[in-house]
Coordinates of C-alpha atoms in Angstrom, one line a residue:
Chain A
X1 CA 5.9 -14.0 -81.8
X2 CA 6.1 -12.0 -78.4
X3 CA 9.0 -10.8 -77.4
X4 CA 9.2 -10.2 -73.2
X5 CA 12.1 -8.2 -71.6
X6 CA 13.8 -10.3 -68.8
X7 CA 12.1 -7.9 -66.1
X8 CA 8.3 -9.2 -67.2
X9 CA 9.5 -12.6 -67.2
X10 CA 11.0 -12.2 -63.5
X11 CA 7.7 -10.4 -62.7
X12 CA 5.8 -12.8 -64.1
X13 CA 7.5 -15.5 -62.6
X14 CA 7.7 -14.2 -59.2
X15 CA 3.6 -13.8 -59.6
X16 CA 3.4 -17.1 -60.3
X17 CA 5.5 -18.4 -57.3
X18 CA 4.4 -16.1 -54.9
X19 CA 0.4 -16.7 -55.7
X20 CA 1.1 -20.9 -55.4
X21 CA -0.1 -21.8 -52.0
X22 CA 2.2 -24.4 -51.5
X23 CA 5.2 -22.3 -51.7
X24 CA 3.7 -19.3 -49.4
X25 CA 3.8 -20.8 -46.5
X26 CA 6.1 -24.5 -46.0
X27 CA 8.6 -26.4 -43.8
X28 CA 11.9 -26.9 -45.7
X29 CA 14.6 -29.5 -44.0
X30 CA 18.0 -29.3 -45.3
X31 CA 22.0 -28.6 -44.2
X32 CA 23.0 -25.2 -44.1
X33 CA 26.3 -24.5 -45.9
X34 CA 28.0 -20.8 -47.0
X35 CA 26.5 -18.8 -44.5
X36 CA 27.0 -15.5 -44.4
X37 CA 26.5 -12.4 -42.1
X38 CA 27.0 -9.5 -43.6
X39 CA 26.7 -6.3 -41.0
X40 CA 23.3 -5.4 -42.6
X41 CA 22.2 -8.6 -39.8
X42 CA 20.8 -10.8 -42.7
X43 CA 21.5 -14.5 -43.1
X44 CA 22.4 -15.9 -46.0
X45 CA 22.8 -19.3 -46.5
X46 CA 21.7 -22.0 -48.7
X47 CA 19.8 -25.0 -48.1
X48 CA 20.8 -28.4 -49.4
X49 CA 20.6 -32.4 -49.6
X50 CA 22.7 -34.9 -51.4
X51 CA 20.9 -33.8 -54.6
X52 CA 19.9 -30.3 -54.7
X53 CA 20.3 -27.2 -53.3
X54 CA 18.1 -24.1 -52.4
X55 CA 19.3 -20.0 -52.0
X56 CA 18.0 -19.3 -48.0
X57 CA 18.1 -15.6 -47.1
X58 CA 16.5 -14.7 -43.4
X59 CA 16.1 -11.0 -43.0
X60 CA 17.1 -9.6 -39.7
X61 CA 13.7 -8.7 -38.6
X62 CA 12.7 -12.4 -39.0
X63 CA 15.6 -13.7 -36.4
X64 CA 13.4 -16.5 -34.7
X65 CA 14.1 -19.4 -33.2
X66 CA 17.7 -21.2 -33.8
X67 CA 21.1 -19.2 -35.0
X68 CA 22.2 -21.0 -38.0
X69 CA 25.8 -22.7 -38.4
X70 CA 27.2 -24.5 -40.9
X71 CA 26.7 -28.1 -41.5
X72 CA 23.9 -28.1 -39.5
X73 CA 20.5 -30.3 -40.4
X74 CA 17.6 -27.9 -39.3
X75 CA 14.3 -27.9 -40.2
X76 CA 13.3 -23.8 -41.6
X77 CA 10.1 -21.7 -42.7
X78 CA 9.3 -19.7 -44.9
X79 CA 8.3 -19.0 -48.2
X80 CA 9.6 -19.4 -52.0
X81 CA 10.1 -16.4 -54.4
X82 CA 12.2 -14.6 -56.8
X83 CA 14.9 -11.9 -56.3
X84 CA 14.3 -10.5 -59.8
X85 CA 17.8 -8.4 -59.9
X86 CA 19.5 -11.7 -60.0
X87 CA 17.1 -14.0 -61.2
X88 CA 17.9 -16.1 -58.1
X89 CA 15.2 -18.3 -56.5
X90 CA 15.2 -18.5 -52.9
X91 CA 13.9 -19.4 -49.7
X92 CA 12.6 -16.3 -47.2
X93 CA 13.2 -17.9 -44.0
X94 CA 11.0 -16.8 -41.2
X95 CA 11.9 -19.4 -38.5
X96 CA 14.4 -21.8 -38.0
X97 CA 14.7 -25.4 -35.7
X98 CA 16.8 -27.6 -35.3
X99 CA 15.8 -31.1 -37.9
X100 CA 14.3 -34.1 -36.3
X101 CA 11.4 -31.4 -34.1
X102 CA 7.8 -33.1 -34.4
X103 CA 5.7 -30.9 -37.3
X104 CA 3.0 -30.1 -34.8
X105 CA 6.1 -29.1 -32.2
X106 CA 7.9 -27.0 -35.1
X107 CA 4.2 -25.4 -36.1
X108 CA 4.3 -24.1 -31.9
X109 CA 7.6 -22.9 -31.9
X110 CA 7.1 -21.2 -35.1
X111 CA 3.8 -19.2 -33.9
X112 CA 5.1 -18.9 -30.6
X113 CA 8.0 -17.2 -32.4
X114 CA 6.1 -14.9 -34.2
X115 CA 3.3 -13.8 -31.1
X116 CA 6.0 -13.2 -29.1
X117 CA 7.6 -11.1 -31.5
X118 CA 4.6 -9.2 -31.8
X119 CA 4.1 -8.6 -28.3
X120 CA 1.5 -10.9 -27.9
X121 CA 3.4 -12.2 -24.2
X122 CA 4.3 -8.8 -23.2
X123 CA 4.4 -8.4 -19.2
X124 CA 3.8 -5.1 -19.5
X125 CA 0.5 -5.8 -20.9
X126 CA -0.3 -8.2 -18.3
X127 CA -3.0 -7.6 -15.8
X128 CA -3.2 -7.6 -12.2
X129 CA -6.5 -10.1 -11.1
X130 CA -9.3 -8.7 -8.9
X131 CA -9.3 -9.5 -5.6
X132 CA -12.7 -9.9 -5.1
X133 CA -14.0 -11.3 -8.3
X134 CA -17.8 -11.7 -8.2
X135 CA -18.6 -13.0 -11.6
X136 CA -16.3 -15.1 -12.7
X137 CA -16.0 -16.8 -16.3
X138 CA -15.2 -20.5 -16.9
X139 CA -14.1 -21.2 -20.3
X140 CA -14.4 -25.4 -21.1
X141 CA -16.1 -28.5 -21.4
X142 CA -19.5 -28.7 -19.3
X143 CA -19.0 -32.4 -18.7
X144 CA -15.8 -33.5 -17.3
X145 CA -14.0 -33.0 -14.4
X146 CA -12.8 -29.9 -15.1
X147 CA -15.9 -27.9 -14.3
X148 CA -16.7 -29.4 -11.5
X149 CA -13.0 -29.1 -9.8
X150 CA -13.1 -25.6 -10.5
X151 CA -16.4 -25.0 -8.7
X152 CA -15.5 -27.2 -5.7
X153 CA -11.9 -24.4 -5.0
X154 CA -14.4 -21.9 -5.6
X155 CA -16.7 -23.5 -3.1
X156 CA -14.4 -23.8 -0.3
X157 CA -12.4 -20.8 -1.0
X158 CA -15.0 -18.1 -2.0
X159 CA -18.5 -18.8 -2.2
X160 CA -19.3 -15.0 -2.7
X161 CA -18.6 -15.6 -6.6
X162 CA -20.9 -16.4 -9.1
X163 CA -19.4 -18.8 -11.8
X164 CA -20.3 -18.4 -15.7
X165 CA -19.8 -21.4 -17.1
X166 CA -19.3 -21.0 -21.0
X167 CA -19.2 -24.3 -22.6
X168 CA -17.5 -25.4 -25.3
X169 CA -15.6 -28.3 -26.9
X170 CA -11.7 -28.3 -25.9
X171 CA -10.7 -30.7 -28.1
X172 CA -10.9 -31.6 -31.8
X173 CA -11.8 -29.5 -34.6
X174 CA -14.6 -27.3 -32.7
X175 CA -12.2 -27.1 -30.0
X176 CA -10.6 -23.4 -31.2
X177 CA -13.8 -21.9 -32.5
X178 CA -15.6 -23.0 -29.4
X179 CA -13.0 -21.5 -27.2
X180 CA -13.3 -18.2 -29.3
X181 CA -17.0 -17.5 -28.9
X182 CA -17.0 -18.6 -25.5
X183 CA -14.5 -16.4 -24.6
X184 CA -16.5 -13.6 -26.6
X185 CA -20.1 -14.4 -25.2
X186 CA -18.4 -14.0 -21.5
X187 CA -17.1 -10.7 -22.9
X188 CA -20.7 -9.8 -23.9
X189 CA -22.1 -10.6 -20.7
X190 CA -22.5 -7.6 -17.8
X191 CA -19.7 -7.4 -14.8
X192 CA -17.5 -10.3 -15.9
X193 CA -14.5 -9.6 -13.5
X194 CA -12.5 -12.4 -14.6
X195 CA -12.2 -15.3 -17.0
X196 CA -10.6 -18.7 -16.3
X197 CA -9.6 -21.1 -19.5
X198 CA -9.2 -24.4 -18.4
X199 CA -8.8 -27.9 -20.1
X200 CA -7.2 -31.0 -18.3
X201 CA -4.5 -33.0 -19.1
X202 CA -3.8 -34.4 -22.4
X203 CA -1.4 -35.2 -25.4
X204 CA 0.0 -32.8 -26.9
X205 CA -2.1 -33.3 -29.7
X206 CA -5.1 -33.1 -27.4
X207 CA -4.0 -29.7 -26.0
X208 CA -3.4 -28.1 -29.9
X209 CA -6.7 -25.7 -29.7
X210 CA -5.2 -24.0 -26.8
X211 CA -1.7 -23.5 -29.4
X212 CA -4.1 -22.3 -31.9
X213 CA -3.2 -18.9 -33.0
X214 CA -7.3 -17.7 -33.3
X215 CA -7.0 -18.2 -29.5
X216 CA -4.0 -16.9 -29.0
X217 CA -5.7 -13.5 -30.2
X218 CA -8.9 -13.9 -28.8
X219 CA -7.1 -14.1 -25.2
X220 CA -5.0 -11.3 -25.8
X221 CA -8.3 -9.4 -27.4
X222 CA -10.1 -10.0 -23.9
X223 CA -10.9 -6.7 -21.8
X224 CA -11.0 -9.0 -18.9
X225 CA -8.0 -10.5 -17.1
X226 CA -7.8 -14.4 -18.6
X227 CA -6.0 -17.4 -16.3
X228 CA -5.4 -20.1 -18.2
X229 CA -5.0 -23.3 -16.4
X230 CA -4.8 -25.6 -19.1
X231 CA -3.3 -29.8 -18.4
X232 CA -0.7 -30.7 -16.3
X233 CA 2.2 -28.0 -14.8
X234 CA 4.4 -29.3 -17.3
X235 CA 2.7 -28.3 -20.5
X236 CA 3.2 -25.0 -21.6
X237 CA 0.6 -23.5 -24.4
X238 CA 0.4 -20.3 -26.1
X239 CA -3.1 -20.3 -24.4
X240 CA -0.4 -19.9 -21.0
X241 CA 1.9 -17.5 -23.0
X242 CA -0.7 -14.2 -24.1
X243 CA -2.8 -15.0 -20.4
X244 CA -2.4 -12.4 -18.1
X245 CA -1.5 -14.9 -15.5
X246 CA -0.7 -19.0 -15.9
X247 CA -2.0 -21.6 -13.9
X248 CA -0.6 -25.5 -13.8
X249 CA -4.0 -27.1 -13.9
X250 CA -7.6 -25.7 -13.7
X251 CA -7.8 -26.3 -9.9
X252 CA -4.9 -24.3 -9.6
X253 CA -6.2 -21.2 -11.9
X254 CA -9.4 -21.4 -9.1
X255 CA -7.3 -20.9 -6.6
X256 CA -5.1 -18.1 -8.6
X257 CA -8.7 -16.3 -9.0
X258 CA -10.5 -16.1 -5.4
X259 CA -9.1 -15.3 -2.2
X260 CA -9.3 -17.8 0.7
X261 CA -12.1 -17.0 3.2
X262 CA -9.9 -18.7 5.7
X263 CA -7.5 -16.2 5.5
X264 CA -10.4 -13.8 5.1
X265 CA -11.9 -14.4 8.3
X266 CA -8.3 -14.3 9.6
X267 CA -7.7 -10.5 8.6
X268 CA -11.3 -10.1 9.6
X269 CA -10.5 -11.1 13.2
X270 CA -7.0 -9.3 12.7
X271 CA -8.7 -6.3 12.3
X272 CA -11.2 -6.1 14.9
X273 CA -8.4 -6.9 17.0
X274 CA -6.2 -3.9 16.0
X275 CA -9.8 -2.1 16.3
X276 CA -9.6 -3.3 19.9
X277 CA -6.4 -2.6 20.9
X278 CA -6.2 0.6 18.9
X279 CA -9.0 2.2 20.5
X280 CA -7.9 0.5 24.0
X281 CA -4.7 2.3 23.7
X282 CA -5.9 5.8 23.1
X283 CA -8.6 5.9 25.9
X284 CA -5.4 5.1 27.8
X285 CA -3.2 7.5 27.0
X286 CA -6.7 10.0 26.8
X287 CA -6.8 9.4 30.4
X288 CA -3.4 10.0 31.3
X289 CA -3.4 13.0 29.3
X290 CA -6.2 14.4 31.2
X291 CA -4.4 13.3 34.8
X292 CA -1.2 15.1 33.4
X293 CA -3.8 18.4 32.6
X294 CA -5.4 17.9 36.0
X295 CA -1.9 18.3 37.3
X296 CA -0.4 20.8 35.4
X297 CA -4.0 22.8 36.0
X298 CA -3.5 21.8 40.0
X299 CA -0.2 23.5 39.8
X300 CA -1.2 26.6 37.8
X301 CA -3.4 27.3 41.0
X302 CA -2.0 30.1 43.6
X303 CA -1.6 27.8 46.8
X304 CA -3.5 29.1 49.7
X305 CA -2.0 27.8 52.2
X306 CA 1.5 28.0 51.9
X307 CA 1.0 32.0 51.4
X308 CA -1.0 31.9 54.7
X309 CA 2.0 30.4 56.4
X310 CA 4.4 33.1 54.6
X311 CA 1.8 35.5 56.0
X312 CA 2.4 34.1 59.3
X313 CA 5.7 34.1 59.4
X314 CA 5.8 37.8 58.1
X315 CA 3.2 39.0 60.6
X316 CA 5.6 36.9 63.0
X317 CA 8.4 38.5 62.3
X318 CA 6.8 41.9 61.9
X319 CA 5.6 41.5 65.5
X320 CA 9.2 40.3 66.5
X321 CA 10.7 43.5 64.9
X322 CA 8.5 45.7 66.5
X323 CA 9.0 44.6 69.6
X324 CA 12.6 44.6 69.7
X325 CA 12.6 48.2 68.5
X326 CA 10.2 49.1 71.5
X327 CA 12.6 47.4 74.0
X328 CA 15.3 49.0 73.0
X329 CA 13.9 52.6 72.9
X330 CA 12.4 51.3 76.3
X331 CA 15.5 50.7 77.4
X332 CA 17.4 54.3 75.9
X333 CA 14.0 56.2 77.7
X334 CA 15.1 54.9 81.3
X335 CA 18.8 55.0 80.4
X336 CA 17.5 59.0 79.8
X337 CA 15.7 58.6 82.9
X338 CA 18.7 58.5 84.5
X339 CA 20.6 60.7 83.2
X340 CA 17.7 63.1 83.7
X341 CA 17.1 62.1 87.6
X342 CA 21.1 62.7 87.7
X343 CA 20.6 66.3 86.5
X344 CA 17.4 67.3 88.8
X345 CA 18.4 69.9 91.7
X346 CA 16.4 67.9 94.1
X347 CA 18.6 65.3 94.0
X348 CA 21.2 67.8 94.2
X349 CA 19.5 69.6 97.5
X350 CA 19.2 65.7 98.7
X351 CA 22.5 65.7 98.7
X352 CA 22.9 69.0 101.1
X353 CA 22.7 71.7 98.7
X354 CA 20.0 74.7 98.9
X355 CA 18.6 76.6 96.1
X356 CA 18.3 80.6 96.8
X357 CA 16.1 82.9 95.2
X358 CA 15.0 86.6 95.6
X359 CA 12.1 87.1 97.7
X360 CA 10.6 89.4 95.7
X361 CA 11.7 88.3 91.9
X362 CA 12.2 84.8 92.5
X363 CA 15.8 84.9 90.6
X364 CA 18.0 82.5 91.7
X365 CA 20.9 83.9 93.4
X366 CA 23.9 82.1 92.3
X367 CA 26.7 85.1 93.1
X368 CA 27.4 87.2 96.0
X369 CA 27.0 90.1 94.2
X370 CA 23.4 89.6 94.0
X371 CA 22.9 89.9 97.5
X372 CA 21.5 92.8 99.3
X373 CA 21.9 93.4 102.8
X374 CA 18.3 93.4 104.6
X375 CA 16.9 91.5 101.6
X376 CA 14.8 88.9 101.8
X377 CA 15.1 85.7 100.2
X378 CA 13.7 82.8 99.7
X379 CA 15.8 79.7 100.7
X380 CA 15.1 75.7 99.4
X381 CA 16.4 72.5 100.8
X382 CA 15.3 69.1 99.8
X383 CA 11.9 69.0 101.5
X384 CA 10.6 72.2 101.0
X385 CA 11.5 76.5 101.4
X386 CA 11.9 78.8 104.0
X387 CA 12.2 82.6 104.2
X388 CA 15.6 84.1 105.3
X389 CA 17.0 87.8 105.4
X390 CA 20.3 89.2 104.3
X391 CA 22.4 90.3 107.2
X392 CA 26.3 90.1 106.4
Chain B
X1 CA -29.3 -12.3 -6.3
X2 CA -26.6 -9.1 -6.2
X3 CA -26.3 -7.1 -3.0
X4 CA -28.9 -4.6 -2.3
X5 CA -28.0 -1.1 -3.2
X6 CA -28.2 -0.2 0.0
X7 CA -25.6 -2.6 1.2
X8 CA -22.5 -2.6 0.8
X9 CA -20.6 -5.1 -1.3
X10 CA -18.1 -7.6 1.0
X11 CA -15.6 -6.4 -1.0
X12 CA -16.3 -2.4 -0.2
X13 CA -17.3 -3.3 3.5
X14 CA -13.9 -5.7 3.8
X15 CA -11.8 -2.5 2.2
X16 CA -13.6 0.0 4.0
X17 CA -12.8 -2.1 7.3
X18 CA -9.2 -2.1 6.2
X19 CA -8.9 1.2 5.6
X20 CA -10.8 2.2 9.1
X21 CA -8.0 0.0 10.7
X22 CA -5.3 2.5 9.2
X23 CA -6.8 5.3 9.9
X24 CA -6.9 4.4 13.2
X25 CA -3.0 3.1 13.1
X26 CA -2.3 6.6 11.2
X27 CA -3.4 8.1 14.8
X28 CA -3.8 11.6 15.1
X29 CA -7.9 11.2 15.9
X30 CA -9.7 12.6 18.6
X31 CA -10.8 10.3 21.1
X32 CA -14.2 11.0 19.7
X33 CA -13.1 10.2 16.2
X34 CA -11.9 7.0 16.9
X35 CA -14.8 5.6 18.8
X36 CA -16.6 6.4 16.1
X37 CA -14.0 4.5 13.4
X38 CA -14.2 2.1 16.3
X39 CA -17.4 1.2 16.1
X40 CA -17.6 1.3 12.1
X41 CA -15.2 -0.7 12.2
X42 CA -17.1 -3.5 14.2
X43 CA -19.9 -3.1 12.7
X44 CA -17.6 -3.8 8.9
X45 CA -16.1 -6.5 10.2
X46 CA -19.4 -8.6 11.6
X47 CA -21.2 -7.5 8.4
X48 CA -18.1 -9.2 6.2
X49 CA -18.2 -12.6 8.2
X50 CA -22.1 -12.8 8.3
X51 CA -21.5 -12.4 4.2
X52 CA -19.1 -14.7 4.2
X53 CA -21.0 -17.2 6.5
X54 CA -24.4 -17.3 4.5
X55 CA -22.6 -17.4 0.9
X56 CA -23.8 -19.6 -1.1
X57 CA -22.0 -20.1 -4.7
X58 CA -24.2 -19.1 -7.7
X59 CA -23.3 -20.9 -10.5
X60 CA -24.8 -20.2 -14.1
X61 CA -24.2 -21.9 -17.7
X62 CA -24.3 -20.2 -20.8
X63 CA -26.3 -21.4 -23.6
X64 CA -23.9 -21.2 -26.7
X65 CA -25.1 -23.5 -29.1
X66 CA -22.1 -24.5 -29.9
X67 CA -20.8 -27.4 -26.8
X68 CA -24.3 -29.3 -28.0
X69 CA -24.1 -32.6 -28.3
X70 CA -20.4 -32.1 -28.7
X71 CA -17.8 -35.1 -27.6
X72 CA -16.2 -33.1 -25.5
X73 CA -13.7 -33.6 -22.1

């Protein structure tokens, strides 16, 4: 007989559960009732019908999707196991939605949960697109309109590209692994700038590669910018989540990917313009800089001609001076004159005097004293002398 | 066929074309300068729309063996 102790039984037991396929990895719908939330940020709840019930726990870091409330019918995931210190059986929930969500729709919302989580949809992660692609990869179906709608925007808008088609199903069971390798064959080829995933519109079950978690990966694995424009603008796909940009519909992720040579030749013209005008404006204002420098160059020269007229004017008034000067000293020279002519004795003998002189010294005799008796003298009137004698 | 080494790429001579317009906004050239950007500048801008008149979109298909014969859309 072997004897276990209870903690190999729960061991064994929680082996046993957690190694069951089934159990790893299932939907579970059910009311919620007694939830708690302790601080730690766990849920605890349990799970129930009108016949049975089921212990839920969802750890903190596994807070997808709904918040749970009581009495509510919701549809969670998860998997089964045993919490060997109590012996309890419960449910790990990972996700929860609300009941009555479509399987496929749950399945979405769960992995779309869990990517995002991740970081899979990051914007920080997102990249900006060339804007001049020149080889750009198509990811879809060779026949169909898809193709052919892309290469027609590309066409119009920028037929400096090269387009790399790499076909592959988009639907059905090939659809995912065909979308995988495709994307990795583009990733394989030289000078890929750029990769386009595209699939038209469809059901929702038509669209479910592009929800498929391989891709998912593969898209967010890509060292090239991937636009996804995958069916209508009103489907959403995690395809649309992890791309680096989202297009409605594959026309639209075309246009996303190449500029418009429209507006190309627009800036082209733009800028030969502004060329024109640029260069217009500064051989303008070159030449008015060099009339302003002629001018200022004109006016740093000594002017001729206005210092000959200032010599003029000074040699003029030079001239003027000098002969004012010589007037006036002409006219003190005869005023002297006069004076002069007013002292000579022969005015005075004009007027009836006579000048008398020694006869033998010439002395002029101006007292009586000086005459001798018998002397003789030597008398002058105004016209000329005449001996005389002293006889008094 | 890719652009001869040579050449420039549209995508260089478009930039380059954009970036001779600012210098020339940016100002500060001599007169001699900017003739010259001018006529770079030309010369980008009828090199960019000759490319862009005689493109001609290349268009290339991978062989994957894996879209054979496969019903796809």
């Amino acid at each position: 007989m072997a004897v276990y102790l209870v903690s190999q039984i729960t061991t064994y037991l929680r082996g046993v559960l957690e190694s069951d396929p089934l159990l790893g990895d299932l939907w579970v719908q059910g009311e919620i009732s007694n939830l708690s939330r302790p601080s730690s940020g766990h849920q605890y709840f349990i799970l129930k019908d009108a016949d049975a019930q089921l212990k839920s726990v969802r750890f903190r870091q596994h807070r997808f999707g709904l918040e749970p409330l009581d009495g509510q019918e919701v549809l969670a995931h998860g998997r089964i196991s045993l919490y060997e210190a109590r012996g309890d059986l419960q449910l790990y929930v990972d996700f929860l939605q609300p009941a009555g969500v479509g399987a496929q729709r749950a399945e979405f919302e769960l992995l779309k949960a869990r990517l995002e989580a991740e970081g899979l949809f990051e914007e920080t992660r997102k990249r900006p697109l060339p804007l001049f692609p020149q080889r750009i990869g198509v990811v879809t179906s060779p026949s169909g309109a898809v193709f052919h709608d892309i290469v027609r925007v590309v066409e119009r808008r920028y037929p400096l590209a090269e387009l790399v088609l790499a076909p592959t199903p988009v639907q059905g069971e090939r659809a995912a692994p065909g979308i995988v390798a495709a994307l990795q064959a583009l990733h394989h080829l030289e000078g890929i700038d750029v990769i386009i995933v595209a699939r038209g519109g469809g059901s929702w079950e038509e669209l479910a590669p592009f929800n498929d978690e391989t891709v998912a990966r593969a898209i967010f694995g890509s060292h090239i910018p991937v636009v996804t424009g995958v069916g209508h603008e009103t489907d959403f796909t995690i395809a649309d989540f992890v791309a680096d940009r989202r297009a409605p519909t594959p026309s639209a992720a075309a246009e996303l990917v190449v500029p418009d040579q429209r507006e190309l030749k627009a800036r082209l013209e733009e800028g030969q313009r502004a060329l024109r005008q640029l260069t217009l404006e500064l051989i303008t204002a070159s030449r008015s800089h060099l009339r302003l420098a002629q001018a200022h160059l004109m006016s740093q020269q000594p002017d001729l001609s206005r210092r000959r007229q200032r010599l003029g004017e000074l040699l003029h008034q030079a001239g003027e001076s000098l002969r004012s000067q010589l007037a006036l000293r002409g006219e003190r020279l005869s005023s002297h004159g006069r004076q002069l002519a007013a002292l000579s004795p022969t005015q005075t003998l004009g007027r009836g005097y006579a000048l008398v002189q020694a006869g033998a010294t010439g002395q002029a005799i101006t007292q009586v004293s000086q005459a001798v008796r018998g002397e003789a003298i030597a008398i002058t009137v105004s016209d000329g002398s005449f001996p005389a004698e002293v006889t008094g | 066929m890719p652009p001869q080494k040579k050449e420039l790429t549209f995508e260089a001579a478009f930039q380059k074309l954009e970036e001779t317009v600012r210098r020339l906004e940016a100002g500060g050239l001599t007169l001699e300068e900017s003739l010259a950007l001018y006529e770079e500048g030309t010369r980008l801008a009828h090199l960019c729309g000759q490319r862009l008149e005689e493109a001609k979109l290349r268009i290339t298909q991978l062989e994957l063996g894996l879209g054979q014969g496969a019903s796809s859309e």
